[in-house]
Amino acid sequence: MDTNEARHSTAHYFLEGLTEVGFDYLFCNFGTDHAPLIEAMAAFRRAGRFMPSTILCPHENTAMHMAAGYAIATGRGQGVMVHVDAGTANAAMAMHNLCRARIPVMLMAGKAPFTTRGELLGTRDSYVHFVQEPFDQASVVRPYSKWEYNLPSGVIAKEALRRAHTVMESDPKGPVYLTFPRETLTDTWSEGSIRSYPAERFGAVAARGVDAEAIEVLANRLLAAERPLLITAYSGRNHATVAVLDELARFAGIRVVENNPLYVNLPHNSPCHGGFAPAKALAEADVGLLVDVDVPWIPADAPENPGTWWAHIDVDAEKRNFPIWTFPGNLRLPGDSHRILSDLLAALKARADANFQKAAAARVAKLVAEGEARREQAAKMAGERGIAGQINPHFLCATLAKALDPSAIVLNEAIRNTGVVLAQLPRTEPGTLVGLSGGGLGFSGGMALGLKLAQPERTVVQIVGDGTFYFSNPQSTLAVGRQYKLPVLTVVLDNTGWGAVKAATLRVYPDGEARSADDYGATLAPDMNFAKVAEAAGAHGELVSDPDAVEAAVTRCLYALRAGRSAVLHARVTKI
């Protein structure tokens, strides 16, 4: 080995590796463990070397979900850096959401230094270095990680990063977790000892289509079906699938229901859109397709017809991360739904006769009538404006819908008012809806920022309840929006508490003590003014409690967005 060869720290090669895997951004909540990386970043900037841009986030929840929003918009996973076990714990809820949403994000955390008395550069020099060393740091996020690793040596820094990136980007995608002690980052290595791992040789594994025989089986079933049903939640993560599904549904006369949609899977004005509640169609269907969906229905509330023949098409057909998952599938087709549905559509077109096309057209006509009835009902509900202090959320969301462009992105985390948002804010363009995949509330604030970062020309609207607003770490998201000039509109449907908690209690104990006492442990502080939280961050704030003031408040908030300021519209709506 040439002893005159330049030597650099592991942190130096780590930054090179992050660049080589293709990260645009690192969403960071730094701590003492990142000192070598911060030093290396400063050296890169001084030398004019390219590296991923850093976005500083005051809370890890913001960083994780912001990376997720950027990944959704661009199709490219990003990196997040947090501080040892404490930062990992704060990021764990977001890891849960990203795991359920199959979003590729690389969570990277330092570990407490392992030397105590100055044996190596980076040794323990602070109180926290003794108390931030658990026996198993990775266990905090292990249930939600596709892969985990602790970097043992800088000589394999780029290899470890490539492996992490390959795993997170392979279908089904998902978050990964990588840790590194501070002494490992400070160690130095010669340039010749560090190897790169290019994507063309070490890249991700993509889901594929299925064989022609399986397509033929499914086509035969649909050709004979009288009441076909398709249920989906996240097929629209690939925007190209939206048009394919729409064409397939129209051609074959298939009712499409989105149950807890995470994206726009079918334009909400499509003639074959069957709404968001599968129960009635579930009982009638003779052939059903589950397409990229985790929970197609709630079995306790809507038991399926035992005579229905089911096909399951899913990038994650196995559902390995679900200990119990027993939805039916006579034919399971793991793979890329865009390819499979495209092949299915081609097979149907090749074999459909006049009788099939006539029957399919009749089914579509019936679905059109049902869709018109749903829209008439939604309009009727929006016509009830509510009263002072309790604005009807249907009216408020319908007013907002009139003011938004079809390209505006709506993040629906309204929880108990989720159905209201779906009914009154129909989305027709791919990529204009993002829903909650996991159970960790507070995803939409950070994710809205990530979407805005990737698509600065789009209007991004986060719709939450008052409980979810707290979970979103609004001080952090508003601060990031201000610092990086990412204006987002947040609409808070304040129903004074946790409506989901009250509803759950009533479902289990409909005539119980809680109902008798009207005591559900769900009422939150009634006199909060979230507009002031916005103003503290330099954003525009509106508190509205009178239905007559809604339209003007929405107009002012959108004007603030166009002027480059975030806005919070705090609306007091019908109480729980």
mmCIF file of C-alpha atoms in Angstrom, residues 60 277 323:
data_model
loop_
_atom_site.group_PDB
_atom_site.id
_atom_site.type_symbol
_atom_site.label_atom_id
_atom_site.label_comp_id
_atom_site.label_asym_id
_atom_site.label_seq_id
_atom_site.Cartn_x
_atom_site.Cartn_y
_atom_site.Cartn_z
ATOM 1 C CA GLU A 60 -37.400 13.822 14.850
ATOM 2 C CA ALA A 277 -67.298 1.922 2.412
ATOM 3 C CA PRO A 323 -48.845 -11.379 12.892
#
